Amino acid sequence: MTTPKIISFSLQIILWFLFLTAPFYKDHKISFNNTTFIITYSLQHLIYVCLFYYNYFYVIPKKLYKKNLTHYVLFIFTLLTITYFISHLLKYIFFKHYSFIHHYSEPIVPLIQVTAVSIAFKLLIDQIENSLNKKIVLEEKTKAELNYLRAQINPHFLFNTLNNITALIHINPDKAEQSIIKLSKIMRAMLNSGTHQKIELATEIELLNSYVDLQKIRLNEDTQLNYSVTGNLKSLFIEPLILINFIENVFKHGVGEGKNIISVNISVNENLLHLTTENKITSDKKDDTSGIGMVNVKKRLNIVYKDKYRLTISSSNSIYKVNLVLELT
């Protein structure tokens, strides 16, 4: 049962309980010892129930929503008039010496109340349902966008890594072969993790470690790598593949001619993850996909973490720095 239906069902129970038990209140003068009255009371309230649901399921959707207010008012006035006389007719049939002149105003107020509550109830439930439907549509749209962004990760990652392996094939075939083996393991892990909404942080870190090992193969002696992971990784979950773009960016843009220092530090303190990267901005020409990964990861951070992350990117004195803080669950 959907949320609007649960709300509607619950409110209906409360409303009818209050309405049907009204004659039992202490200050009410009506007695239920009379069998004739019980029959009349039951038939009278059956009319109220029919009026309520006829207005709720048919009159409002067909007359008010699809036509106009004037048409609806005329129709409901006619309906109330017919119902009013039916109510008096029942009392005339079951009660001896019943006088319309003395009791002409009795059914008016309950009929108006039932109709008013029916209108308010219908408008309230429809408003709730519309709001929830909009929320569902927005969630589905967000989910589709997130899946699209995730789908871009593997091709982008594969393209960059294959570029590196291509360069190694002519320089060091053995390292190129090792790189291909490690790449196949990483791609398998990426495909598995990408199917989940959230994965264990330890699993994500294992993937990052494998990626760093892959990149070490192509590093020369002039490049110094400082990579560290500290803190308790257990019982924490993270959006899959949300960190790898930052790590990839360091190796892609921080390795070039001359002395280079690459720093990647990940620390976990309770449920906060801190990622800091630092690399020298090299003058080497990059491929046409440069920047795609960072644009992707920023969009994903906004979708998944919204106000639960802080990202600072700066560059000064030819040093590129990234500081990311994530609130994990």
XYZ file of C-alpha atoms in Angstrom:
329
model
C 0.000 0.000 0.000
C 1.391 3.384 -1.008
C 1.871 6.251 1.452
C -1.103 8.350 0.187
C -3.390 5.320 0.520
C -2.163 4.622 4.047
C -2.747 8.254 5.043
C -6.159 8.269 3.381
C -7.225 5.017 5.022
C -6.074 6.157 8.478
C -7.823 9.522 8.245
C -11.033 7.888 7.049
C -11.086 5.578 10.074
C -10.632 8.532 12.435
C -13.256 10.691 10.706
C -15.944 8.014 10.568
C -15.283 6.928 14.135
C -15.823 10.478 15.386
C -18.869 11.001 13.224
C -20.606 7.683 13.925
C -20.005 7.798 17.671
C -21.324 11.348 18.068
C -24.759 10.169 19.340
C -23.042 8.282 22.186
C -21.648 11.440 23.746
C -23.006 12.079 27.247
C -24.651 15.363 26.424
C -26.601 13.824 23.533
C -30.310 13.320 24.277
C -30.923 10.506 21.804
C -31.491 7.020 23.196
C -30.539 3.826 21.373
C -33.061 1.631 23.181
C -35.594 2.115 20.412
C -35.246 -0.442 17.597
C -36.956 1.830 15.100
C -34.497 4.583 15.840
C -31.518 2.233 15.409
C -32.784 1.287 11.952
C -33.342 4.905 11.005
C -29.983 5.919 12.449
C -28.229 3.221 10.394
C -30.013 4.183 7.184
C -29.346 7.883 7.824
C -25.624 7.305 8.264
C -25.552 4.994 5.275
C -26.774 8.001 3.286
C -23.915 10.072 4.720
C -21.375 7.421 3.739
C -22.780 7.172 0.212
C -22.818 10.960 -0.128
C -19.226 11.226 1.101
C -17.792 8.632 -1.265
C -19.967 9.560 -4.245
C -18.676 13.116 -3.950
C -15.121 11.902 -3.285
C -14.756 9.365 -6.099
C -17.101 10.709 -8.771
C -18.430 14.250 -8.373
C -15.140 16.005 -7.544
C -13.008 14.247 -10.222
C -15.691 14.458 -12.929
C -17.382 17.765 -12.191
C -14.899 19.910 -10.262
C -11.574 18.844 -11.784
C -12.704 18.333 -15.379
C -15.287 21.117 -15.699
C -15.615 24.188 -13.478
C -16.596 25.342 -10.018
C -20.011 26.653 -11.061
C -20.981 23.350 -12.663
C -19.828 21.507 -9.552
C -21.756 23.785 -7.152
C -24.993 23.325 -9.125
C -24.543 19.572 -9.229
C -23.736 19.279 -5.524
C -26.683 21.522 -4.619
C -29.003 19.208 -6.550
C -27.433 16.173 -4.916
C -27.827 17.618 -1.422
C -31.446 18.534 -2.099
C -32.287 14.987 -3.204
C -30.418 13.508 -0.247
C -32.193 15.885 2.137
C -35.640 14.735 1.064
C -34.622 11.079 1.098
C -33.513 11.528 4.709
C -36.893 12.996 5.696
C -38.737 10.293 3.770
C -36.941 7.586 5.784
C -37.892 9.236 9.052
C -41.495 9.599 7.879
C -41.598 5.881 7.041
C -40.074 4.615 10.311
C -41.358 7.156 12.809
C -45.047 7.448 13.633
C -46.402 10.956 13.978
C -43.306 12.358 12.268
C -43.756 16.017 11.343
C -41.655 17.567 8.607
C -42.559 21.053 9.873
C -41.030 20.363 13.302
C -37.920 18.570 12.014
C -37.275 20.180 8.619
C -33.784 21.480 9.580
C -32.405 18.308 11.201
C -30.507 16.707 8.250
C -29.186 19.952 6.795
C -26.110 20.475 8.956
C -24.830 16.849 8.836
C -25.261 16.756 5.044
C -23.310 19.987 4.615
C -20.653 18.763 7.036
C -20.237 15.451 5.216
C -19.967 17.222 1.864
C -17.461 19.783 3.170
C -15.300 17.120 4.792
C -15.434 15.061 1.613
C -14.185 18.026 -0.433
C -11.439 18.894 2.054
C -10.406 15.257 2.350
C -10.206 14.788 -1.422
C -8.158 17.956 -1.930
C -5.800 17.023 0.925
C -5.159 13.471 -0.294
C -4.686 14.612 -3.894
C -2.222 17.265 -2.743
C -0.243 14.690 -0.761
C -0.272 12.263 -3.682
C 0.854 14.944 -6.148
C 3.696 15.986 -3.845
C 4.847 12.394 -3.422
C 4.606 11.745 -7.151
C 6.750 14.810 -7.846
C 9.254 13.567 -5.297
C 9.324 10.118 -6.913
C 9.835 11.635 -10.367
C 12.663 13.798 -9.025
C 14.278 10.808 -7.312
C 14.053 8.727 -10.488
C 15.555 11.587 -12.496
C 18.375 11.964 -9.975
C 18.970 8.211 -9.973
C 19.112 8.135 -13.775
C 21.579 11.039 -13.808
C 23.745 9.338 -11.184
C 23.750 6.068 -13.143
C 24.726 7.999 -16.273
C 27.618 9.669 -14.453
C 28.751 6.328 -13.037
C 28.654 4.809 -16.485
C 31.106 7.477 -17.683
C 33.734 6.519 -15.104
C 34.885 3.217 -16.574
C 35.391 4.403 -20.182
C 37.178 7.541 -18.965
C 39.384 5.567 -16.593
C 40.084 2.894 -19.212
C 41.001 5.481 -21.846
C 43.536 7.197 -19.595
C 45.088 3.956 -18.351
C 45.405 2.469 -21.831
C 47.225 5.625 -22.899
C 49.754 5.005 -20.154
C 50.117 1.316 -21.053
C 50.610 2.199 -24.728
C 53.574 4.356 -23.773
C 55.027 1.529 -21.664
C 54.804 -1.075 -24.433
C 57.760 0.450 -26.336
C 59.756 1.460 -23.271
C 59.272 -1.527 -20.949
C 57.159 -4.428 -22.282
C 57.357 -6.318 -18.967
C 55.852 -3.389 -17.063
C 53.219 -3.009 -19.748
C 52.228 -6.642 -19.283
C 52.008 -6.188 -15.493
C 49.891 -3.102 -16.044
C 47.406 -4.962 -18.237
C 47.010 -7.697 -15.593
C 46.413 -5.151 -12.827
C 44.067 -3.165 -15.063
C 41.895 -6.228 -15.683
C 41.570 -6.819 -11.925
C 40.709 -3.169 -11.294
C 38.101 -3.087 -14.062
C 36.461 -6.212 -12.652
C 36.328 -4.601 -9.203
C 34.978 -1.345 -10.667
C 32.207 -3.145 -12.525
C 31.163 -4.991 -9.361
C 31.216 -1.917 -7.123
C 29.429 0.279 -9.646
C 26.217 -1.770 -9.338
C 25.708 -0.848 -5.659
C 24.271 2.326 -4.179
C 26.890 2.323 -1.417
C 29.863 0.045 -0.750
C 32.094 -0.538 2.263
C 34.836 2.056 2.609
C 37.411 -0.716 3.012
C 36.408 -2.089 -0.407
C 36.790 1.339 -2.007
C 40.229 1.774 -0.415
C 41.329 -1.643 -1.741
C 40.410 -0.465 -5.214
C 42.408 2.736 -4.734
C 45.402 0.745 -3.491
C 45.270 -1.414 -6.628
C 45.091 1.691 -8.792
C 48.075 3.277 -7.036
C 50.041 0.025 -7.522
C 49.163 0.163 -11.206
C 50.420 3.723 -11.501
C 53.653 2.926 -9.643
C 54.669 0.682 -12.511
C 55.009 3.600 -14.893
C 56.658 6.037 -12.449
C 60.302 6.894 -13.049
C 63.008 7.519 -10.491
C 62.447 11.274 -10.625
C 58.918 10.945 -9.244
C 58.369 10.591 -5.505
C 55.034 9.172 -4.342
C 53.676 9.765 -0.850
C 50.547 7.698 -0.358
C 48.936 6.919 2.993
C 45.639 5.675 4.405
C 44.961 6.018 8.140
C 41.998 5.543 10.461
C 39.318 2.939 11.069
C 37.630 1.935 7.812
C 35.153 -0.529 9.310
C 31.368 -0.017 9.438
C 31.503 2.926 7.019
C 29.989 3.096 3.544
C 30.751 5.357 0.611
C 29.510 6.124 -2.882
C 31.449 3.752 -5.169
C 34.272 5.192 -7.257
C 33.841 8.685 -5.808
C 37.520 9.059 -4.833
C 39.347 7.493 -7.747
C 38.980 10.539 -10.008
C 40.979 12.649 -7.553
C 43.732 10.007 -7.356
C 43.741 9.577 -11.124
C 44.010 13.322 -11.583
C 47.190 13.429 -9.488
C 48.985 10.843 -11.602
C 47.658 12.200 -14.859
C 48.738 15.806 -14.289
C 51.527 15.444 -11.755
C 53.941 13.227 -13.654
C 56.255 14.867 -16.162
C 59.833 15.724 -16.869
C 62.140 16.608 -13.982
C 61.632 16.061 -10.274
C 58.014 15.499 -9.232
C 56.369 14.835 -5.885
C 52.906 13.310 -5.698
C 51.060 13.220 -2.372
C 47.815 11.403 -1.637
C 46.617 11.151 1.956
C 43.373 9.600 3.149
C 42.417 9.764 6.819
C 39.233 8.649 8.578
C 38.146 10.140 11.886
C 34.890 8.613 13.138
C 32.516 9.188 10.188
C 34.538 11.915 8.456
C 36.822 11.089 5.570
C 39.579 13.552 4.631
C 41.271 13.264 1.254
C 44.157 15.564 0.401
C 46.150 15.432 -2.805
C 49.035 17.544 -3.988
C 50.999 17.499 -7.197
C 53.173 19.708 -9.331
C 51.437 21.131 -12.392
C 53.440 19.832 -15.333
C 53.626 21.391 -18.771
C 53.075 18.080 -20.578
C 50.270 18.096 -23.131
C 47.201 16.222 -21.920
C 44.592 14.314 -23.916
C 41.248 15.726 -25.009
C 39.413 14.123 -22.047
C 41.223 16.276 -19.512
C 38.746 17.672 -16.999
C 35.908 15.255 -17.744
C 36.603 13.176 -14.638
C 36.591 16.162 -12.274
C 33.369 17.551 -13.734
C 31.816 14.117 -13.307
C 32.872 13.673 -9.682
C 31.664 17.153 -8.693
C 28.218 16.403 -10.100
C 28.109 13.091 -8.246
C 29.140 14.742 -4.984
C 26.294 17.241 -5.354
C 23.796 14.470 -6.036
C 24.845 11.953 -3.379
C 26.245 14.074 -0.563
C 24.655 17.511 -1.128
C 25.532 19.464 2.032
C 27.532 16.600 3.564
C 30.802 17.335 1.818
C 33.322 20.115 1.418
C 35.628 20.323 -1.587
C 38.446 22.843 -1.913
C 40.665 22.996 -5.001
C 43.512 25.467 -5.282
C 46.651 26.015 -7.329
C 49.577 28.276 -6.459
C 53.271 28.261 -7.297
C 52.654 25.487 -9.847
C 51.226 23.235 -7.088
C 47.739 21.789 -7.460
C 45.956 20.911 -4.191
C 42.685 19.146 -3.440
C 41.053 18.918 -0.032
C 37.886 16.822 0.243
C 35.891 16.168 3.425
C 33.070 13.612 3.251
C 30.523 12.762 5.919
C 30.052 9.019 5.667
C 27.383 6.725 7.102
